[in-house]
Amino acid sequence: MRTLARWARAEWGPLHVIVRHALTERRLRAVPMALGAVCLTAALQFTQNQSWGYQFVQHTGAVRADDPLWLALLRTPLSLFVPALDLPVWGALVQLLLVFGIAEICLGRWRTLAIAYVATLAGTLYARAAIALGPHTPLGLPTTDAHVVDTGPSAAVVGLALYLAHRYGARVTGAGVIAAMVAEVLVKNNLAGKEHLAAIAGVAALCGAQSLLSGRGNRGSRGPGRTAPAASGGAPASGGGTGGRLGAGAGSGSRPGPGRGSRSARSGARSAGRGTRSAGRGSRSASGAGSASPPVRV
């Protein structure tokens, strides 16, 4: 049990701290976008199940591979919140509340929406390319899938979960998400499952590009052959002495206690005085030794 608790803290500890702090401080005001997404999805689900609202939802938020590309791109933002008709809506609402809420707290609203859109758009574009390839290729789809409505909030949820796992080092969780989507395709080889894999591929490419750019930025900021500056007097700067420790403490935001600076100054002055006296004794000893040497007899 303790091993499981340690693993959970290592896997989800950073996420738990951030989310708990935000919810403790602001309550539901910390996740307004997630609550809005849940309400919008519930409203669209109610509307598309009515005789007067089905065509409205289909014309504004349903995306199919046989639609013109410009129309599909225009409908894609709303398609994030149009749930599938053949699945219970409560599962989609819970997924939206949890994943969108955590992402909104940890990533911010606009980044959350951007990653969700990238994941959904990857699935939409994949469907078009796969239908063009045909069912005889490994990544292809039959032409009948061109009339099937693309996946709704699930692709965005999968993409956001994978991005959060990558950003906060939850490797087991990220691997579990990928494994679950692969198992879905193996059990039920349909358009939605393959679009989930396309969403994973799109978000994985985004994470790889960000890691590559951040690595280049860190190497550029360090620069080749850059060394630490030398201290005054030609001695190299070292963090092992008192000055190095005081500098490190100041850099970390800690303040010295009262009188600590004056005591350090007095101890430095005494050390300098002892050094001067030692140098004086050394010079006198050298001169005395020179004068006391006996003359050489010829």
mmCIF file of N, CA and C in Angstrom, residues 84 86-87 95 151 154-155 158 176-200:
data_model
loop_
_atom_site.group_PDB
_atom_site.id
_atom_site.type_symbol
_atom_site.label_atom_id
_atom_site.label_comp_id
_atom_site.label_asym_id
_atom_site.label_seq_id
_atom_site.Cartn_x
_atom_site.Cartn_y
_atom_site.Cartn_z
ATOM 1 N N ALA A 84 -21.546 12.271 -29.310
ATOM 2 C CA ALA A 84 -22.051 11.231 -30.219
ATOM 3 C C ALA A 84 -23.465 10.834 -29.807
ATOM 4 N N ASP A 86 -24.905 7.943 -30.339
ATOM 5 C CA ASP A 86 -25.038 6.546 -29.943
ATOM 6 C C ASP A 86 -24.339 6.210 -28.634
ATOM 7 N N LEU A 87 -23.845 7.220 -27.911
ATOM 8 C CA LEU A 87 -23.163 6.991 -26.641
ATOM 9 C C LEU A 87 -23.841 7.805 -25.537
ATOM 10 N N GLN A 95 -15.917 13.371 -18.486
ATOM 11 C CA GLN A 95 -14.588 13.528 -19.075
ATOM 12 C C GLN A 95 -14.254 14.994 -19.308
ATOM 13 N N THR A 151 -15.580 12.225 -34.583
ATOM 14 C CA THR A 151 -15.671 12.143 -33.134
ATOM 15 C C THR A 151 -15.826 13.527 -32.521
ATOM 16 N N SER A 154 -14.397 13.531 -27.416
ATOM 17 C CA SER A 154 -13.471 12.492 -26.963
ATOM 18 C C SER A 154 -12.056 12.693 -27.501
ATOM 19 N N ALA A 155 -11.908 13.129 -28.750
ATOM 20 C CA ALA A 155 -10.566 13.352 -29.291
ATOM 21 C C ALA A 155 -9.861 14.477 -28.547
ATOM 22 N N VAL A 158 -8.751 13.082 -25.127
ATOM 23 C CA VAL A 158 -7.568 12.216 -25.259
ATOM 24 C C VAL A 158 -6.312 13.055 -25.485
ATOM 25 N N GLY A 176 -0.749 4.676 -20.468
ATOM 26 C CA GLY A 176 -2.064 4.059 -20.306
ATOM 27 C C GLY A 176 -3.095 4.617 -21.266
ATOM 28 N N VAL A 177 -3.046 5.941 -21.498
ATOM 29 C CA VAL A 177 -3.968 6.544 -22.460
ATOM 30 C C VAL A 177 -3.733 5.982 -23.860
ATOM 31 N N ILE A 178 -2.474 5.899 -24.260
ATOM 32 C CA ILE A 178 -2.160 5.372 -25.591
ATOM 33 C C ILE A 178 -2.579 3.907 -25.712
ATOM 34 N N ALA A 179 -2.288 3.121 -24.673
ATOM 35 C CA ALA A 179 -2.649 1.706 -24.713
ATOM 36 C C ALA A 179 -4.159 1.516 -24.784
ATOM 37 N N ALA A 180 -4.912 2.347 -24.077
ATOM 38 C CA ALA A 180 -6.370 2.225 -24.117
ATOM 39 C C ALA A 180 -6.926 2.544 -25.502
ATOM 40 N N MET A 181 -6.361 3.536 -26.168
ATOM 41 C CA MET A 181 -6.836 3.867 -27.500
ATOM 42 C C MET A 181 -6.464 2.800 -28.531
ATOM 43 N N VAL A 182 -5.286 2.213 -28.364
ATOM 44 C CA VAL A 182 -4.910 1.117 -29.266
ATOM 45 C C VAL A 182 -5.832 -0.082 -29.058
ATOM 46 N N ALA A 183 -6.140 -0.388 -27.805
ATOM 47 C CA ALA A 183 -7.055 -1.491 -27.525
ATOM 48 C C ALA A 183 -8.445 -1.205 -28.082
ATOM 49 N N GLU A 184 -8.866 0.042 -28.056
ATOM 50 C CA GLU A 184 -10.166 0.392 -28.625
ATOM 51 C C GLU A 184 -10.227 0.083 -30.117
ATOM 52 N N VAL A 185 -9.149 0.408 -30.825
ATOM 53 C CA VAL A 185 -9.112 0.136 -32.264
ATOM 54 C C VAL A 185 -9.085 -1.363 -32.534
ATOM 55 N N LEU A 186 -8.349 -2.097 -31.696
ATOM 56 C CA LEU A 186 -8.283 -3.544 -31.906
ATOM 57 C C LEU A 186 -9.616 -4.225 -31.631
ATOM 58 N N VAL A 187 -10.361 -3.730 -30.649
ATOM 59 C CA VAL A 187 -11.649 -4.333 -30.312
ATOM 60 C C VAL A 187 -12.731 -3.879 -31.281
ATOM 61 N N LYS A 188 -12.758 -2.581 -31.565
ATOM 62 C CA LYS A 188 -13.810 -2.014 -32.417
ATOM 63 C C LYS A 188 -13.139 -1.106 -33.443
ATOM 64 N N ASN A 189 -12.888 -1.630 -34.589
ATOM 65 C CA ASN A 189 -12.149 -0.911 -35.624
ATOM 66 C C ASN A 189 -13.108 0.015 -36.383
ATOM 67 N N ASN A 190 -13.326 1.211 -35.794
ATOM 68 C CA ASN A 190 -14.231 2.165 -36.424
ATOM 69 C C ASN A 190 -13.522 3.502 -36.618
ATOM 70 N N LEU A 191 -14.251 4.454 -37.147
ATOM 71 C CA LEU A 191 -13.666 5.757 -37.445
ATOM 72 C C LEU A 191 -13.264 6.501 -36.171
ATOM 73 N N ALA A 192 -14.090 6.435 -35.144
ATOM 74 C CA ALA A 192 -13.795 7.177 -33.911
ATOM 75 C C ALA A 192 -12.494 6.701 -33.276
ATOM 76 N N GLY A 193 -12.289 5.375 -33.228
ATOM 77 C CA GLY A 193 -11.063 4.873 -32.624
ATOM 78 C C GLY A 193 -9.817 5.315 -33.370
ATOM 79 N N LYS A 194 -9.868 5.286 -34.690
ATOM 80 C CA LYS A 194 -8.703 5.714 -35.460
ATOM 81 C C LYS A 194 -8.488 7.226 -35.372
ATOM 82 N N GLU A 195 -9.553 7.980 -35.228
ATOM 83 C CA GLU A 195 -9.388 9.418 -35.021
ATOM 84 C C GLU A 195 -8.765 9.707 -33.662
ATOM 85 N N HIS A 196 -9.048 8.878 -32.675
ATOM 86 C CA HIS A 196 -8.378 9.035 -31.385
ATOM 87 C C HIS A 196 -6.872 8.813 -31.524
ATOM 88 N N LEU A 197 -6.482 7.818 -32.294
ATOM 89 C CA LEU A 197 -5.053 7.597 -32.528
ATOM 90 C C LEU A 197 -4.433 8.763 -33.299
ATOM 91 N N ALA A 198 -5.188 9.323 -34.241
ATOM 92 C CA ALA A 198 -4.687 10.488 -34.965
ATOM 93 C C ALA A 198 -4.525 11.684 -34.029
ATOM 94 N N ALA A 199 -5.445 11.833 -33.091
ATOM 95 C CA ALA A 199 -5.317 12.910 -32.106
ATOM 96 C C ALA A 199 -4.079 12.715 -31.244
ATOM 97 N N ILE A 200 -3.812 11.472 -30.849
ATOM 98 C CA ILE A 200 -2.599 11.184 -30.072
ATOM 99 C C ILE A 200 -1.357 11.524 -30.884
#
